[in-house]
Amino acid sequence: MQDAEATTEPTIPTPGAVLWGKILRHKGILFGGGIVAVMVIVAVLAPLIAPYDPYAQSLISRLQPPVWLDGGSWQHPLGTDHLGRDYLSRLMHGARISLIIGACTAAISGVLGTTLGVVAGYFGGRVDTAITFLVTVKLSIPTILVALAVVQLVGGSLTVVVLVLGFLLWHQFAIVARAVTLQIRDMDYITAARMIGCSRARILLTEVMPNLMNQIIVVLTLTMASAIVIEAALSFLGVGVKPPLPSWGIMIAEGRTHIFFDPWLVMIPGAALFALVLSINLLGDGLRDVTAPQGRN
Amino acid sequence: MADAPFVSVSGLDIDLEVPGGRLHAVRDSSFDIALGETLCIVGESGSGKSMTALGLMGLLPSNAHRSARRLRVGNHDLLSLNRREMADLMGREMAMIFQEPMTSLNPCYTVGNQMSEMLIRHLRMGRRPALTLARDWLDRVGIPPTAGRLDQYPHQLSGGLRQRVMIAMMLMCSPKLIIADEPTTALDVTIQAQILHLLAGLQRELGITMIFITHDLGVVSRIADRVAVMYAGQIVEMGRTREILRDPQHPYTRGLLECVPAPGKTRPGAHLGTIPGTVPSLVGQLSGCGFAGRCPHAAVGCRGEIPALTVRADGRQVRCLFTPDALWSAA
Amino acid sequence: MNQHANANGGTEPLLELRDVTRSFAVKSGLFGPTLQLQAVRGVNLSVHRGDVLALVGESGCGKTTLARMLMGVLPPTEGEILYRGQSISKSPLAERSRHIQAVFQDPYSSLNPRKTIGSIVSLPLRVHRQGGAASIREETLRMMDMVGLPARFFDSYPNQLSGGQRQRVAIARALILKPEIVICDEPTSALDVSVQSQILNLLTDLRRELNLTYVLISHNLGVIEHMATEVAVMYLGRIVEKAPGTALFSQPRHPYTDALLSSVITPDPDLGIPTIDLGVSFPNALSPPSGCAFHPRCARALDRCQRIAPPVTHDSKGTVECHLLDVAP
């Protein structure tokens, strides 16, 4: 047997290298990813780099404006709130809350939704009918109202909010995972794996899942963004995480009473929330662009 | 060859903008086709055979650039036509039949609707005569008018029937040139023979000129008057079908013929001929003959510049420095 | 060739199908009744050791369904599939996988794009826990070498390989468990002619070296004539003729086989386009014609062909299902 194709062949990069190349050339990903990365670093290092204790009250220096307004000083670059707590430190610690809620919710709903979607897509038949019905039911439930009711009943805390949102935001994962699995299921490499004698679990984990990851990561980022927004909304309404935790939603709620005289109390956490959600969505949209299939190769 | 060829293509170049640079899909392609003649363009995937056809029809993808010294069909200079004039010409003067008729038939309309629409648009016929003519044409392509096919949707037809409908639709407006791009590749062998029969019969009857694109040397041998063999974007050999198949001059043509299992020629279970290696990258310039890397006879001279097409007295063109004939005359 | 010609004589078949039927439930329209589509209707077939059994027929004739049943990924609705006399219709795939493997048509969909070539080829060994990591790697490289894949491809991904190279990977994966039977489902129809001949040569060599038995599904009669020792012609879910390759190609006995063979187009400029007497309409598999399913398209159909299903004639030359055999010997 001659070495069939041994002559000078163009070196084709691996799928991973191709993907990285596209990611590094995508402006949306670089911009969104950059901001998200900065926010994550700040959140992780918040206890070390925050200038003050976010809970330390000081009634003498309450409602100090940020540095760019009259009367502001570098002592409190973003000013202080109505209890005299350093706003920058609270914002940094608030990023922790937002990101923890976003990440944990996305993780829980991701595992739940992807599992349901893959199972529905792979096995089809009655299983699929049942799970699709479940998704339909889920889609007709108003997320915010249910979250409000449950948190109201059980009492708000970080864990409760994460769990409630985790169980409310899985449908997107299920829909995407099911659709992609339906395509993968009919691929010959799945038939080949079955003929080799692979167990169902092995086929799902090693043959189906890796081909699903690109799409799931996209849904993951988008779910994270909506979880962060919903948490802020719940906290604003007073049924999310409880004060004195420095959630951005709580900060907006507390600043609300001062909105006419000190609007920056609302605008600063609002801007932070906007920037984080926007950049996560940019990242998600960008990832969808670069992982979109284009032809066979 | 007749004095004024019906189709005349000279120096056709088609480049595609791809991430790695400029891909030369077709390089310096020239051919003439006489009125009523069938030219087969044969080659493997990536050889540029479909691109040549699409380039002629002006149906290239948006990332493609076409340039040519001459591109004539009948009295029309295709290079000087704008998009509207080209669209007008297509369907009336030139028609194209694709491999998968589903891509050119609209799934939302009945067969009758689409066929009569074509006649109404191109020939300005009334609806009633258009439907009558459509029915006649279906009968002509072997679909009996009793079967009620005019009221069926494309997905209700089998692949063979769809291709028949497609042929009827394309020939209805009596074009003078048809380009058929692998029209039988997706069909079963029995259906393939029937469709080829139909196509060749109608072509002869109506005196249509045909460019037939295929990878199947068997099909080539049965319907082509002349053959152009394409490799890596270039025509490497062109001439009369019988002569090319009997006495291939280019090593690629020879290799290709040896690869096909043929009853009587290849012993069952024995080794078939192979062409080792792969097609060179079409991005950037070729250094020398595109086939040199896979050619059993390649010599130093083959790596220098691209060999020119040499024309023999009988009209055979070969793009090779060391054809059997050349070696024979040198000896 | 010769060592296989006598292999059929009386020995127990390696693989046997007994009255195998497979039907699918098909919904006609949104609220229409559910109909039974019989893709394979009572097929009897035996494959002997060393055979290359080719299944040929038009699309929709049931050859792919039959192949999937042989692969074990689709259970028969009725009938039995026997391996060395033992029914394997219901035995788990893990058990069958040591004896029967498959090579698929599309080398793009048959390799997981997320896995390296080494991991794809070695998967059967890892699933069946054959040896440690080092010996698995060694065996994988040996197999890759055997099918003509250089070792540097071990860490490559499928998208870095050409169609022919991918098909070699698929062959290596199928052979690494040392199966006896390989189901080749249109192994070369997605490939270019020059690559097709390389893959066919490889399959021929491997069969000789490893003493393999092939079930070859193809619509390309040129390929079948080149490869097959036995040919089974399928029409609308039934095998209408089965005979040794040379006999079938030189003397087709069923009118459908005849039509099929005459439609083959070889590169011969002296011959014209063959005339096929088959009519335009393809039968509806949901309601197969009465009597002989082929009679509406058969140019030589008799009166009784419409009413009575043809008898199975089994003789030294092969098996045929046709009324005409009684009429004109």
mmCIF file with all atom_site columns, N, CA, C and O in Angstrom, chain B residues 163-177:
data_model
loop_
_atom_site.group_PDB
_atom_site.id
_atom_site.type_symbol
_atom_site.label_atom_id
_atom_site.label_alt_id
_atom_site.label_comp_id
_atom_site.label_asym_id
_atom_site.label_entity_id
_atom_site.label_seq_id
_atom_site.pdbx_PDB_ins_code
_atom_site.Cartn_x
_atom_site.Cartn_y
_atom_site.Cartn_z
_atom_site.occupancy
_atom_site.B_iso_or_equiv
_atom_site.pdbx_formal_charge
_atom_site.auth_seq_id
_atom_site.auth_comp_id
_atom_site.auth_asym_id
_atom_site.auth_atom_id
_atom_site.pdbx_PDB_model_num
ATOM 1  N N  . GLN B 1 163 ? -36.349 15.371 -12.336 1.00 0.00 ? 163 GLN B N  1
ATOM 2  C CA . GLN B 1 163 ? -35.360 15.758 -13.331 1.00 0.00 ? 163 GLN B CA 1
ATOM 3  C C  . GLN B 1 163 ? -36.018 15.869 -14.699 1.00 0.00 ? 163 GLN B C  1
ATOM 4  O O  . GLN B 1 163 ? -35.687 16.744 -15.484 1.00 0.00 ? 163 GLN B O  1
ATOM 5  N N  . ARG B 1 164 ? -37.016 15.019 -14.968 1.00 0.00 ? 164 ARG B N  1
ATOM 6  C CA . ARG B 1 164 ? -37.749 15.125 -16.233 1.00 0.00 ? 164 ARG B CA 1
ATOM 7  C C  . ARG B 1 164 ? -38.492 16.450 -16.301 1.00 0.00 ? 164 ARG B C  1
ATOM 8  O O  . ARG B 1 164 ? -38.483 17.136 -17.327 1.00 0.00 ? 164 ARG B O  1
ATOM 9  N N  . VAL B 1 165 ? -39.154 16.805 -15.194 1.00 0.00 ? 165 VAL B N  1
ATOM 10 C CA . VAL B 1 165 ? -39.876 18.077 -15.146 1.00 0.00 ? 165 VAL B CA 1
ATOM 11 C C  . VAL B 1 165 ? -38.913 19.232 -15.397 1.00 0.00 ? 165 VAL B C  1
ATOM 12 O O  . VAL B 1 165 ? -39.166 20.153 -16.178 1.00 0.00 ? 165 VAL B O  1
ATOM 13 N N  . MET B 1 166 ? -37.753 19.124 -14.748 1.00 0.00 ? 166 MET B N  1
ATOM 14 C CA . MET B 1 166 ? -36.730 20.165 -14.894 1.00 0.00 ? 166 MET B CA 1
ATOM 15 C C  . MET B 1 166 ? -36.307 20.297 -16.348 1.00 0.00 ? 166 MET B C  1
ATOM 16 O O  . MET B 1 166 ? -36.174 21.410 -16.875 1.00 0.00 ? 166 MET B O  1
ATOM 17 N N  . ILE B 1 167 ? -36.093 19.173 -17.005 1.00 0.00 ? 167 ILE B N  1
ATOM 18 C CA . ILE B 1 167 ? -35.664 19.195 -18.406 1.00 0.00 ? 167 ILE B CA 1
ATOM 19 C C  . ILE B 1 167 ? -36.756 19.825 -19.270 1.00 0.00 ? 167 ILE B C  1
ATOM 20 O O  . ILE B 1 167 ? -36.484 20.692 -20.106 1.00 0.00 ? 167 ILE B O  1
ATOM 21 N N  . ALA B 1 168 ? -38.007 19.423 -19.005 1.00 0.00 ? 168 ALA B N  1
ATOM 22 C CA . ALA B 1 168 ? -39.116 20.003 -19.758 1.00 0.00 ? 168 ALA B CA 1
ATOM 23 C C  . ALA B 1 168 ? -39.144 21.515 -19.573 1.00 0.00 ? 168 ALA B C  1
ATOM 24 O O  . ALA B 1 168 ? -39.262 22.279 -20.536 1.00 0.00 ? 168 ALA B O  1
ATOM 25 N N  . MET B 1 169 ? -38.991 21.954 -18.320 1.00 0.00 ? 169 MET B N  1
ATOM 26 C CA . MET B 1 169 ? -39.051 23.375 -18.020 1.00 0.00 ? 169 MET B CA 1
ATOM 27 C C  . MET B 1 169 ? -37.950 24.144 -18.729 1.00 0.00 ? 169 MET B C  1
ATOM 28 O O  . MET B 1 169 ? -38.154 25.256 -19.221 1.00 0.00 ? 169 MET B O  1
ATOM 29 N N  . MET B 1 170 ? -36.766 23.529 -18.769 1.00 0.00 ? 170 MET B N  1
ATOM 30 C CA . MET B 1 170 ? -35.624 24.221 -19.347 1.00 0.00 ? 170 MET B CA 1
ATOM 31 C C  . MET B 1 170 ? -35.718 24.262 -20.869 1.00 0.00 ? 170 MET B C  1
ATOM 32 O O  . MET B 1 170 ? -35.254 25.192 -21.507 1.00 0.00 ? 170 MET B O  1
ATOM 33 N N  . LEU B 1 171 ? -36.331 23.235 -21.471 1.00 0.00 ? 171 LEU B N  1
ATOM 34 C CA . LEU B 1 171 ? -36.355 23.170 -22.931 1.00 0.00 ? 171 LEU B CA 1
ATOM 35 C C  . LEU B 1 171 ? -37.574 23.859 -23.539 1.00 0.00 ? 171 LEU B C  1
ATOM 36 O O  . LEU B 1 171 ? -37.595 24.150 -24.730 1.00 0.00 ? 171 LEU B O  1
ATOM 37 N N  . MET B 1 172 ? -38.590 24.113 -22.713 1.00 0.00 ? 172 MET B N  1
ATOM 38 C CA . MET B 1 172 ? -39.845 24.696 -23.191 1.00 0.00 ? 172 MET B CA 1
ATOM 39 C C  . MET B 1 172 ? -39.646 25.986 -23.965 1.00 0.00 ? 172 MET B C  1
ATOM 40 O O  . MET B 1 172 ? -40.274 26.226 -24.982 1.00 0.00 ? 172 MET B O  1
ATOM 41 N N  . CYS B 1 173 ? -38.769 26.841 -23.438 1.00 0.00 ? 173 CYS B N  1
ATOM 42 C CA . CYS B 1 173 ? -38.582 28.139 -24.077 1.00 0.00 ? 173 CYS B CA 1
ATOM 43 C C  . CYS B 1 173 ? -37.589 28.052 -25.221 1.00 0.00 ? 173 CYS B C  1
ATOM 44 O O  . CYS B 1 173 ? -37.022 29.068 -25.633 1.00 0.00 ? 173 CYS B O  1
ATOM 45 N N  . SER B 1 174 ? -37.352 26.853 -25.712 1.00 0.00 ? 174 SER B N  1
ATOM 46 C CA . SER B 1 174 ? -36.425 26.539 -26.804 1.00 0.00 ? 174 SER B CA 1
ATOM 47 C C  . SER B 1 174 ? -35.114 27.312 -26.731 1.00 0.00 ? 174 SER B C  1
ATOM 48 O O  . SER B 1 174 ? -34.838 28.168 -27.573 1.00 0.00 ? 174 SER B O  1
ATOM 49 N N  . PRO B 1 175 ? -34.302 27.006 -25.706 1.00 0.00 ? 175 PRO B N  1
ATOM 50 C CA . PRO B 1 175 ? -32.979 27.627 -25.624 1.00 0.00 ? 175 PRO B CA 1
ATOM 51 C C  . PRO B 1 175 ? -32.063 27.033 -26.690 1.00 0.00 ? 175 PRO B C  1
ATOM 52 O O  . PRO B 1 175 ? -32.338 25.963 -27.216 1.00 0.00 ? 175 PRO B O  1
ATOM 53 N N  . LYS B 1 176 ? -30.994 27.749 -26.995 1.00 0.00 ? 176 LYS B N  1
ATOM 54 C CA . LYS B 1 176 ? -30.057 27.227 -27.994 1.00 0.00 ? 176 LYS B CA 1
ATOM 55 C C  . LYS B 1 176 ? -28.876 26.549 -27.329 1.00 0.00 ? 176 LYS B C  1
ATOM 56 O O  . LYS B 1 176 ? -28.132 25.816 -27.955 1.00 0.00 ? 176 LYS B O  1
ATOM 57 N N  . LEU B 1 177 ? -28.684 26.854 -26.033 1.00 0.00 ? 177 LEU B N  1
ATOM 58 C CA . LEU B 1 177 ? -27.567 26.233 -25.310 1.00 0.00 ? 177 LEU B CA 1
ATOM 59 C C  . LEU B 1 177 ? -28.092 25.742 -23.971 1.00 0.00 ? 177 LEU B C  1
ATOM 60 O O  . LEU B 1 177 ? -28.752 26.482 -23.240 1.00 0.00 ? 177 LEU B O  1
#
